[in-house]
Coordinates of C-alpha atoms and ligand atoms in Angstrom, one line a residue:
X1 CA -30.1 32.2 -2.2
X2 CA -28.4 30.3 -5.0
X3 CA -24.5 30.3 -5.7
X4 CA -23.1 30.8 -9.4
X5 CA -20.4 28.3 -10.5
X6 CA -17.9 31.1 -10.1
X7 CA -18.7 32.0 -6.4
X8 CA -18.6 28.0 -5.8
X9 CA -15.2 28.4 -7.1
X10 CA -14.6 31.5 -5.0
X11 CA -15.4 30.0 -2.2
X12 CA -13.2 26.8 -2.8
X13 CA -10.1 29.2 -3.4
X14 CA -10.4 30.7 -0.1
X15 CA -11.0 27.2 1.2
X16 CA -14.3 28.2 2.9
X17 CA -16.3 25.2 1.6
X18 CA -18.2 23.0 4.3
X19 CA -20.1 19.8 5.0
X20 CA -20.9 19.3 8.8
X21 CA -23.1 16.3 10.5
X22 CA -26.6 17.1 9.9
X23 CA -27.9 15.7 12.9
X24 CA -31.1 16.3 15.2
X25 CA -29.1 16.6 18.4
X26 CA -26.8 19.2 19.7
X27 CA -24.2 16.5 21.1
X28 CA -22.0 15.8 18.4
X29 CA -18.4 15.9 17.7
X30 CA -16.1 18.8 16.3
X31 CA -13.4 16.9 14.6
X32 CA -12.9 18.2 11.2
X33 CA -10.9 16.7 8.1
X34 CA -9.3 19.2 5.6
X35 CA -11.2 19.0 2.1
X36 CA -8.8 18.6 -1.0
X37 CA -10.1 19.1 -4.6
X38 CA -8.5 16.9 -6.9
X39 CA -8.1 19.4 -9.5
X40 CA -4.9 21.1 -7.9
X41 CA -4.7 19.4 -4.7
X42 CA -5.4 22.2 -2.8
X43 CA -7.4 22.6 0.4
X44 CA -10.6 23.8 -0.3
X45 CA -12.5 23.4 3.1
X46 CA -13.1 21.3 5.5
X47 CA -15.6 18.5 6.7
X48 CA -16.7 16.8 9.8
X49 CA -15.4 13.7 10.8
X50 CA -17.9 11.7 12.5
X51 CA -17.3 9.0 15.5
X52 CA -19.4 6.0 16.2
X53 CA -21.3 8.3 18.9
X54 CA -22.4 10.7 16.1
X55 CA -24.1 7.8 14.8
X56 CA -25.7 6.6 17.8
X57 CA -27.1 9.8 18.6
X58 CA -28.3 10.5 14.7
X59 CA -29.6 7.0 14.8
X60 CA -31.6 7.7 18.6
X61 CA -33.0 10.7 16.4
X62 CA -34.1 8.5 13.5
X63 CA -35.8 5.6 15.7
X64 CA -38.0 8.6 17.8
X65 CA -38.9 10.2 14.6
X66 CA -39.7 7.2 12.9
X67 CA -41.9 5.9 16.3
X68 CA -43.3 9.5 16.1
X69 CA -45.0 8.9 12.8
X70 CA -44.3 12.3 11.4
X71 CA -42.9 11.7 8.3
X72 CA -44.1 8.0 7.6
X73 CA -47.9 8.5 8.8
X74 CA -48.0 11.6 6.3
X75 CA -50.4 10.9 3.3
X76 CA -48.1 10.2 0.2
X77 CA -49.7 12.9 -1.4
X78 CA -48.3 14.9 1.4
X79 CA -44.9 13.6 1.0
X80 CA -44.7 13.6 -2.7
X81 CA -45.4 17.5 -2.1
X82 CA -42.6 18.1 -0.2
X83 CA -40.5 16.0 -2.5
X84 CA -41.6 17.9 -5.4
X85 CA -40.8 21.1 -3.3
X86 CA -37.3 19.6 -2.5
X87 CA -36.9 18.8 -6.2
X88 CA -37.7 22.5 -7.7
X89 CA -35.0 24.1 -4.9
X90 CA -32.5 21.8 -6.2
X91 CA -33.6 22.9 -9.9
X92 CA -32.9 26.6 -8.5
X93 CA -29.5 25.7 -6.9
X94 CA -28.9 23.4 -10.0
X95 CA -25.5 25.5 -10.9
X96 CA -24.5 25.7 -7.2
X97 CA -25.1 22.0 -6.8
X98 CA -23.0 21.2 -10.4
X99 CA -20.0 23.4 -8.9
X100 CA -20.3 21.3 -5.8
X101 CA -19.4 18.2 -7.2
X102 CA -17.2 19.8 -9.9
X103 CA -14.9 20.8 -7.0
X104 CA -15.4 18.1 -4.5
X105 CA -14.9 15.1 -7.5
X106 CA -12.7 17.0 -9.9
X107 CA -15.4 15.9 -12.7
X108 CA -15.8 18.2 -15.6
X109 CA -18.2 20.9 -15.3
X110 CA -20.2 20.4 -18.6
X111 CA -21.0 16.9 -17.2
X112 CA -22.0 18.0 -13.9
X113 CA -24.1 20.6 -15.5
X114 CA -25.7 19.2 -17.8
X115 CA -25.9 15.1 -17.1
X116 CA -25.2 14.4 -13.5
X117 CA -27.7 17.3 -11.8
X118 CA -30.3 17.2 -14.5
X119 CA -30.2 13.2 -14.1
X120 CA -30.4 13.8 -9.4
X121 CA -33.4 16.2 -10.0
X122 CA -35.3 13.5 -12.6
X123 CA -34.7 11.0 -9.7
X124 CA -36.3 13.1 -7.2
X125 CA -39.3 14.5 -9.4
X126 CA -39.8 10.3 -10.3
X127 CA -39.9 8.8 -7.2
X128 CA -42.1 12.3 -5.8
X129 CA -44.4 11.5 -8.3
X130 CA -44.7 7.6 -7.7
X131 CA -45.2 8.4 -3.6
X132 CA -49.0 8.1 -4.2
X133 CA -49.3 5.3 -7.2
X134 CA -47.8 2.1 -5.8
X135 CA -49.5 0.5 -2.9
X136 CA -50.1 -3.0 -2.0
X137 CA -52.7 -6.0 -2.7
X138 CA -55.9 -7.6 -1.2
X139 CA -55.6 -11.5 -1.4
X140 CA -58.2 -13.4 -3.5
X141 CA -60.0 -15.0 -0.2
X142 CA -60.7 -10.8 0.8
X143 CA -59.1 -11.5 4.3
X144 CA -55.4 -11.3 3.6
X145 CA -54.2 -7.7 2.7
X146 CA -50.6 -7.6 1.8
X147 CA -49.2 -4.4 2.5
X148 CA -45.6 -2.7 2.8
X149 CA -44.3 -1.1 5.3
X150 CA -41.0 1.3 5.5
X151 CA -38.4 -0.6 6.9
X152 CA -37.4 1.8 9.8
X153 CA -34.0 3.9 10.3
X154 CA -32.5 3.3 7.0
X155 CA -28.2 4.0 6.4
X156 CA -27.3 5.0 2.8
X157 CA -23.5 4.5 2.2
X158 CA -22.3 6.4 -0.7
X159 CA -19.6 6.5 -3.5
X160 CA -17.5 9.5 -4.6
X161 CA -17.8 8.5 -8.5
X162 CA -21.3 10.6 -8.7
X163 CA -21.9 12.4 -5.1
X164 CA -25.3 13.7 -6.1
X165 CA -26.4 11.2 -8.2
X166 CA -25.7 8.4 -6.0
X167 CA -27.5 10.5 -3.2
X168 CA -30.5 10.7 -5.1
X169 CA -30.8 6.7 -5.7
X170 CA -30.5 6.0 -2.7
X171 CA -32.4 9.0 -0.7
X172 CA -35.3 9.4 -3.2
X173 CA -37.0 5.9 -2.5
X174 CA -35.7 5.4 1.3
X175 CA -37.5 8.7 1.8
X176 CA -41.3 8.5 0.2
X177 CA -41.3 5.0 1.2
X178 CA -41.5 6.9 5.1
X179 CA -38.3 5.7 6.4
X180 CA -35.7 8.0 8.9
X181 CA -32.7 8.0 6.8
X182 CA -29.2 8.9 8.0
X183 CA -26.9 9.5 4.7
X184 CA -23.2 9.1 4.9
X185 CA -21.5 10.9 2.3
X186 CA -18.2 9.3 1.0
X187 CA -15.6 11.5 2.8
X188 CA -13.5 12.8 -0.5
X189 CA -17.3 14.1 -1.9
X190 CA -19.5 15.8 1.0
X191 CA -20.4 18.9 -0.5
X192 CA -23.4 18.1 -2.8
X193 CA -24.8 15.9 -0.2
X194 CA -24.3 18.8 2.4
X195 CA -26.0 21.3 0.6
X196 CA -29.1 18.8 -0.7
X197 CA -30.3 17.7 3.0
X198 CA -29.7 21.7 3.7
X199 CA -32.5 22.2 0.6
X200 CA -34.4 19.0 2.2
X201 CA -35.3 20.6 5.5
X202 CA -36.6 24.1 3.5
X203 CA -38.7 22.3 1.4
X204 CA -40.1 20.3 4.6
X205 CA -38.9 17.1 5.5
X206 CA -38.3 16.8 8.9
X207 CA -34.4 16.7 10.5
X208 CA -35.7 13.3 12.1
X209 CA -36.5 11.9 8.5
X210 CA -33.6 12.7 7.1
X211 CA -29.7 13.5 9.0
X212 CA -26.6 13.1 7.6
X213 CA -23.3 12.4 9.6
X214 CA -19.9 12.9 7.4
X215 CA -16.5 11.2 7.9
X216 CA -14.1 8.1 7.2
X217 CA -15.8 5.0 6.2
X218 CA -14.1 3.0 9.3
X219 CA -15.6 5.5 11.6
X220 CA -18.9 6.3 10.1
X221 CA -19.7 3.6 7.8
X222 CA -18.7 0.9 9.9
X223 CA -20.7 2.3 12.9
X224 CA -24.2 2.6 10.7
X225 CA -23.2 -1.3 9.4
X226 CA -22.7 -2.6 13.2
X227 CA -25.5 -0.4 14.8
X228 CA -28.1 -2.7 16.3
X229 CA -31.0 0.0 15.4
X230 CA -30.2 0.3 12.1
X231 CA -32.8 -1.5 9.9
X232 CA -31.2 -1.3 6.8
X233 CA -27.9 -0.2 5.3
X234 CA -28.2 0.7 1.5
X235 CA -24.8 0.5 0.3
X236 CA -22.7 2.0 -3.2
X237 CA -19.3 1.4 -3.5
X238 CA -16.5 -1.3 -3.8
X239 CA -17.2 -5.1 -3.6
X240 CA -14.5 -5.2 -0.9
X241 CA -16.4 -2.8 1.8
X242 CA -19.7 -4.3 0.7
X243 CA -18.6 -7.8 1.9
X244 CA -18.0 -5.9 4.9
X245 CA -21.7 -4.7 5.3
X246 CA -22.2 -8.6 5.2
X247 CA -20.2 -9.2 8.2
X248 CA -21.5 -6.1 10.0
X249 CA -25.1 -6.9 9.3
X250 CA -23.9 -11.1 10.4
X251 CA -22.2 -10.0 13.2
X252 CA -25.2 -7.1 14.8
X253 CA -28.4 -7.3 14.2
X254 CA -29.1 -8.9 10.7
X255 CA -30.1 -5.6 9.0
X256 CA -31.1 -5.7 5.3
X257 CA -28.4 -5.1 3.3
X258 CA -28.4 -4.2 -0.2
X259 CA -24.8 -3.5 -2.5
X260 CA -24.5 -1.9 -5.5
X261 CA -20.9 -2.9 -6.1
X262 CA -18.0 -2.8 -9.3
X263 CA -18.1 -4.0 -12.4
X264 CA -15.5 -4.9 -15.2
X265 CA -17.8 -5.0 -18.1
X266 CA -17.6 -6.3 -21.3
X267 CA -18.5 -4.6 -24.7
X268 CA -18.3 -6.9 -27.2
X269 CA -18.0 -6.5 -30.9
X270 CA -19.5 -8.8 -33.4
X271 CA -18.1 -9.3 -37.0
X272 CA -21.3 -8.0 -38.3
X273 CA -21.4 -4.9 -36.1
X274 CA -21.5 -1.2 -37.6
X275 CA -18.6 0.5 -36.9
X276 CA -20.3 3.8 -37.6
X277 CA -19.9 7.2 -35.8
X278 CA -22.4 6.5 -33.2
X279 CA -21.0 2.9 -32.5
X280 CA -17.6 4.9 -32.0
X281 CA -18.9 7.5 -29.7
X282 CA -20.7 4.9 -27.9
X283 CA -17.6 2.8 -27.0
X284 CA -15.6 5.7 -25.9
X285 CA -18.1 6.8 -24.0
X286 CA -18.5 3.2 -22.3
X287 CA -14.9 3.1 -21.4
X288 CA -14.1 6.9 -21.0
X289 CA -17.0 8.6 -19.3
X290 CA -16.2 10.5 -15.7
X291 CA -12.6 9.4 -15.9
X292 CA -13.8 5.6 -16.2
X293 CA -14.9 6.3 -12.3
X294 CA -17.9 4.4 -13.5
X295 CA -19.3 1.4 -12.0
X296 CA -20.8 0.6 -15.3
X297 CA -17.8 1.2 -17.4
X298 CA -17.0 -1.2 -20.5
X299 CA -13.5 -1.6 -19.7
X300 CA -13.0 -4.9 -21.7
X301 CA -13.5 -4.2 -25.4
X302 CA -14.1 -7.9 -27.2
X303 CA -13.6 -7.5 -31.0
X304 CA -13.8 -10.0 -33.2
X305 CA -10.7 -10.4 -35.1
X306 CA -11.8 -9.3 -38.5
X307 CA -13.1 -5.9 -37.0
X308 CA -9.9 -5.4 -34.7
X309 CA -8.0 -3.2 -36.9
X310 CA -10.9 -0.8 -38.1
X311 CA -12.4 -0.6 -34.7
X312 CA -8.9 0.3 -33.2
X313 CA -8.3 2.7 -35.8
X314 CA -11.5 4.2 -35.7
X315 CA -11.6 4.2 -31.2
X316 CA -7.9 6.2 -32.1
X317 CA -9.3 8.8 -34.2
X318 CA -12.8 9.4 -32.1
X319 CA -10.5 10.1 -28.7
X320 CA -8.7 13.1 -30.2
X321 CA -11.8 14.5 -29.1
X322 CA -11.7 13.8 -25.5
X323 CA -9.7 16.8 -24.0
X324 CA -7.5 16.0 -21.0
X325 CA -7.8 19.3 -19.0
X326 CA -9.3 21.2 -15.8
X327 CA -12.8 20.3 -14.6
X328 CA -13.2 24.1 -15.1
X329 CA -12.8 24.1 -18.3
X330 CA -16.0 23.8 -20.4
X331 CA -14.4 21.7 -23.1
X332 CA -12.8 18.9 -20.6
X333 CA -13.7 15.6 -21.0
X334 CA -11.4 14.0 -18.6
X335 CA -10.2 15.2 -15.5
X336 CA -7.8 14.1 -12.9
X337 CA -8.5 11.0 -10.9
X338 CA -10.0 11.8 -7.5
X339 CA -7.3 11.3 -4.7
X340 CA -3.2 11.0 -4.8
X341 CA -3.9 7.0 -3.6
X342 CA -6.3 6.3 -6.7
X343 CA -3.7 7.7 -9.3
X344 CA -1.1 5.7 -8.1
X345 CA -3.2 2.4 -8.3
X346 CA -4.3 3.7 -11.8
X347 CA -0.8 4.1 -12.7
X348 CA 0.5 1.3 -11.3
X349 CA -2.3 -0.9 -13.8
X350 CA -0.6 0.7 -16.2
X351 CA 3.0 -0.5 -15.5
X352 CA 1.3 -4.2 -14.9
X353 CA -0.3 -4.2 -18.2
X354 CA 2.8 -3.5 -20.1
X355 CA 4.7 -6.2 -17.9
X356 CA 2.0 -8.7 -18.6
X357 CA 2.6 -8.3 -22.4
X358 CA -0.2 -6.1 -23.6
X359 CA 0.6 -3.9 -26.5
X360 CA 0.0 -0.1 -26.3
X361 CA -2.4 1.3 -28.8
X362 CA -2.7 4.8 -27.7
X363 CA -2.4 7.1 -24.6
X364 CA -0.6 6.0 -21.7
X365 CA 0.4 9.5 -20.8
X366 CA 0.3 11.5 -17.6
X367 CA -0.1 15.6 -17.8
X368 CA 1.7 16.1 -14.2
X369 CA 1.9 19.6 -15.3
X370 CA -1.9 20.2 -15.0
X371 CA -3.2 21.0 -11.4
X372 CA -2.6 18.1 -9.1
X373 CA -0.8 16.2 -11.9
X374 CA -3.3 13.0 -11.6
X375 CA -4.2 12.9 -15.1
X376 CA -4.2 10.4 -17.3
X377 CA -5.0 10.2 -21.0
X378 CA -7.6 7.8 -21.9
X379 CA -5.6 4.5 -23.1
X380 CA -6.1 1.7 -25.3
X381 CA -3.9 -1.5 -24.4
X382 CA -4.1 -4.6 -27.0
X383 CA -3.5 -8.4 -26.9
X384 CA -4.7 -8.6 -23.4
X385 CA -6.1 -12.1 -22.5
X386 CA -8.5 -13.0 -19.7
X387 CA -5.6 -14.1 -17.0
X388 CA -4.4 -10.6 -17.0
X389 CA -4.7 -8.1 -14.3
X390 CA -6.1 -5.6 -16.7
X391 CA -8.8 -8.2 -18.2
X392 CA -10.3 -9.4 -14.5
X393 CA -9.6 -6.4 -12.0
X394 CA -11.8 -3.0 -11.6
X395 CA -8.9 -0.4 -12.8
X396 CA -11.4 2.7 -12.6
X397 CA -9.3 4.7 -14.5
X398 CA -9.2 5.4 -18.3
X399 CA -7.6 1.9 -19.4
X400 CA -9.3 -0.2 -22.4
X401 CA -8.7 -3.4 -22.4
X402 CA -8.9 -5.2 -25.7
X403 CA -9.2 -9.2 -26.8
X404 CA -9.8 -10.5 -30.0
X405 CA -12.6 -13.7 -30.3
X406 CA -13.4 -15.9 -33.4
X407 CA -17.1 -17.1 -32.5
X408 CA -20.0 -16.3 -30.5
X409 CA -20.0 -18.7 -28.0
X410 CA -15.9 -17.4 -27.2
X411 CA -17.2 -13.9 -26.8
X412 CA -19.9 -14.7 -24.1
X413 CA -18.1 -17.2 -22.5
X414 CA -15.3 -14.0 -22.1
X415 CA -18.0 -11.9 -21.3
X416 CA -19.0 -13.6 -18.5
X417 CA -15.2 -14.5 -17.3
X418 CA -14.5 -12.1 -14.2
X419 CA -16.1 -12.1 -10.7
X420 CA -18.6 -8.9 -11.8
X421 CA -21.6 -8.7 -13.7
X422 CA -22.8 -5.3 -13.4
X423 CA -23.1 -4.4 -16.9
X424 CA -22.9 -5.1 -20.7
X425 CA -23.4 -3.9 -24.2
X426 CA -22.6 -5.4 -27.3
X427 CA -23.1 -4.3 -31.4
X428 CA -24.4 -6.7 -33.8
X429 CA -27.3 -6.3 -36.6
X430 CA -28.5 -9.7 -36.4
X431 CA -32.0 -9.8 -34.5
X432 CA -31.4 -13.3 -33.3
X433 CA -28.1 -12.8 -32.0
X434 CA -28.8 -9.7 -29.9
X435 CA -31.3 -12.0 -28.1
X436 CA -29.8 -14.5 -27.7
X437 CA -26.5 -13.1 -26.2
X438 CA -28.5 -10.5 -24.2
X439 CA -29.8 -13.4 -22.5
X440 CA -26.7 -15.6 -22.1
X441 CA -24.9 -12.5 -20.6
X442 CA -24.5 -12.6 -17.0
X443 CA -25.3 -8.9 -16.1
X444 CA -27.6 -6.6 -14.5
X445 CA -27.8 -4.3 -17.8
X446 CA -27.5 -5.2 -21.0
X447 CA -27.5 -2.9 -23.9
X448 CA -27.5 -3.7 -27.7
X449 CA -26.1 -0.9 -30.1
X450 CA -25.3 1.5 -27.9
X451 CA -24.5 2.0 -24.0
X452 CA -26.5 2.8 -21.3
X453 CA -27.4 2.5 -18.0
X454 CA -31.2 2.5 -18.6
X455 CA -32.9 5.5 -16.8
X456 CA -34.6 6.1 -13.8
X457 CA -37.4 3.9 -14.9
X458 CA -35.6 1.1 -15.1
X459 CA -33.5 -0.9 -12.2
X460 CA -29.8 -1.0 -12.1
X461 CA -27.4 -3.3 -10.2
X462 CA -25.5 -6.4 -10.5
X463 CA -25.4 -9.9 -10.7
X464 CA -22.4 -11.9 -9.2
X465 CA -19.9 -10.1 -7.2
X466 CA -21.5 -6.2 -8.6
X467 CA -24.1 -6.4 -6.4
X468 CA -26.2 -7.8 -3.8
X469 CA -30.0 -7.9 -2.1
X470 CA -31.9 -5.5 -4.6
X471 CA -31.9 -2.8 -7.4
X472 CA -31.3 0.9 -7.3
X473 CA -33.8 3.1 -9.5
X474 CA -37.1 2.0 -11.1
X475 CA -40.1 1.3 -8.8
X476 CA -37.8 -2.2 -8.3
X477 CA -35.7 0.1 -5.7
X478 CA -39.0 0.8 -3.5
X479 CA -38.4 -3.0 -2.4
X480 CA -35.2 -2.5 -0.7
X481 CA -36.9 0.0 1.5
X482 CA -40.1 -1.7 2.6
X483 CA -41.1 -4.7 4.5
X484 CA -43.8 -6.8 3.1
X485 CA -46.7 -7.6 5.8
X486 CA -49.7 -9.4 5.5
X487 CA -53.0 -8.4 7.6
X488 CA -55.2 -11.1 8.3
X489 CA -59.0 -10.5 9.4
X490 CA -60.4 -13.0 10.6
X491 CA -64.3 -13.3 9.9
Ligands
LIG1 P1 -15.6 2.4 -1.4 O1 -16.3 1.2 -1.3 O2 -14.1 2.6 -0.8 O3 -16.5 3.6 -0.2 C1 -17.6 3.6 -0.5 C2 -18.3 3.9 0.9 O4 -18.0 2.9 2.0 C3 -17.7 5.5 1.4 O5 -18.7 6.2 1.8 C4 -16.5 4.5 2.1 O6 -16.4 6.3 3.2 C5 -17.2 3.8 3.4 N1 -16.4 2.9 3.4 C6 -15.4 2.8 3.6 N2 -14.4 1.8 4.1 C7 -15.3 1.3 5.1 C8 -15.4 0.2 6.0 N3 -14.3 -0.2 6.6 N4 -16.6 0.4 6.8 C9 -17.8 0.7 6.2 N5 -17.6 1.9 5.4 C10 -16.6 2.1 4.9 O7 -15.7 3.0 -2.5 P2 -15.6 4.3 -3.5 O8 -14.2 4.2 -3.8 O9 -16.3 5.1 -2.8 O10 -16.7 4.0 -4.9 C11 -16.0 3.4 -6.1 C12 -16.3 1.9 -5.9 O11 -18.6 2.2 -6.2 C13 -16.2 1.4 -7.3 O12 -15.7 -0.2 -6.9 C14 -17.3 1.5 -8.2 O13 -17.4 0.4 -9.3 C15 -18.3 1.4 -6.9 N6 -20.3 2.0 -7.5 C16 -20.8 1.4 -8.1 C17 -22.1 1.4 -8.4 C18 -23.1 1.0 -8.7 O14 -24.4 1.5 -8.9 N7 -23.3 -0.4 -8.7 C19 -22.3 3.0 -8.3 C20 -21.4 3.9 -8.2 C21 -19.9 3.4 -7.8

């Protein structure tokens, strides 16, 4: 039975939410961690605190399942049917899943209902549909078959900022290609992952093809990364932790690693850009959507000097529609930061920006009487230069850095002047400039005259230190979860 959002909120009030291991082995640890909601910092339930032994148990089951072939050898059409049934169950539980992400991550309920969950379900539907439409090749000699085989046991290590959606981005392509998957959700947001995995079993996904181990990164994530019998880890999270996975792989079995990491994405407004309502909405969404806890957040605004004053005036006016408030309130656009430590980090950047000489244009206030008190207004700083921390470092909170430029070359140089290369957007009416700039920016996704991460049909991932080894989304994601074999038939 699916719960309404009110029932989920009530359950949270009574501290009854739960996310545990889903390992097809009874010999698992019983330790738990309190789960708190960032909405008011109250305890809403518990999650299981996994150990390296739990990971080991899950890997043994996954390996045995993979070898048995129960999932891998199913026809792609059969896998498709099960995945479609799963997507339909998620659709039937949309409100419940949306409410779980809302209380767990402090995301505004309207976003969870209208953006996160529909995109999550669409991801499953899209990959389910692809299951029996992607296949190998035959070499022109007629003797060589080039086939894509599942990699084997796949660990997926997830971040907290889009809990359901990041689960979908990894689990859907990993499963349709026939792998045995072990999910490790972020410890701050395990609730929707737990419920979605339960629904997978209801739809008919075998328990040894999909398992979940909850708990801390240092325990569960590290154990997956270091395990000698995990064939691949697909990770989304910070660049700092992503780097650790490359070390884990190097020091263990050279497992494949794909990393989707952080960003410091530029938004460029050229002298010929139209500053209409659409442009303003897009710039504000890129900068502040999801409390800026968004890897592709357009956190640097590079603006031609001739457009700056008008743009800043319009952005200030546009921000009046961005309500800071309780995520339960359907009108709220900005909820709390995910946890106290992260709130402290973002407020530290507020102070550093002022100390480094940036000028506060709007915002900067903390709504400390609201719930947990970790609510930060969308904030814009002007006069941010390339050597300042606010220009270079991923804040992951609602702080937009404004820098002025005079020429196209200067704008491109500034856009590329960080260690990251996840996304970029820019505004111009000149088609020649549009092409020139799109090809000159070193980022995985470049949007022209709007902010977008693309959609499920288009690959998503980073250049430079924003990513490594592959792409999420699109048919391109399937490459992560398969390996290429040549079968040569001697004549
Ligand atoms: P994080 O790196 O702290 O954690 C990500 C995951 O790694 C979590 O499951 C965590 O438990 C685990 N982990 C933490 N320490 C670990 C360790 N020592 N060993 C193994 N695993 C460990 O990231 P986060 O704070 O959850 O998420 C925010 C980050 O994710 C931001 O940098 C953001 O840009 C990035 N992100 C990137 C994308 C993308 O597609 N490029 C999408 C969403 C988020």
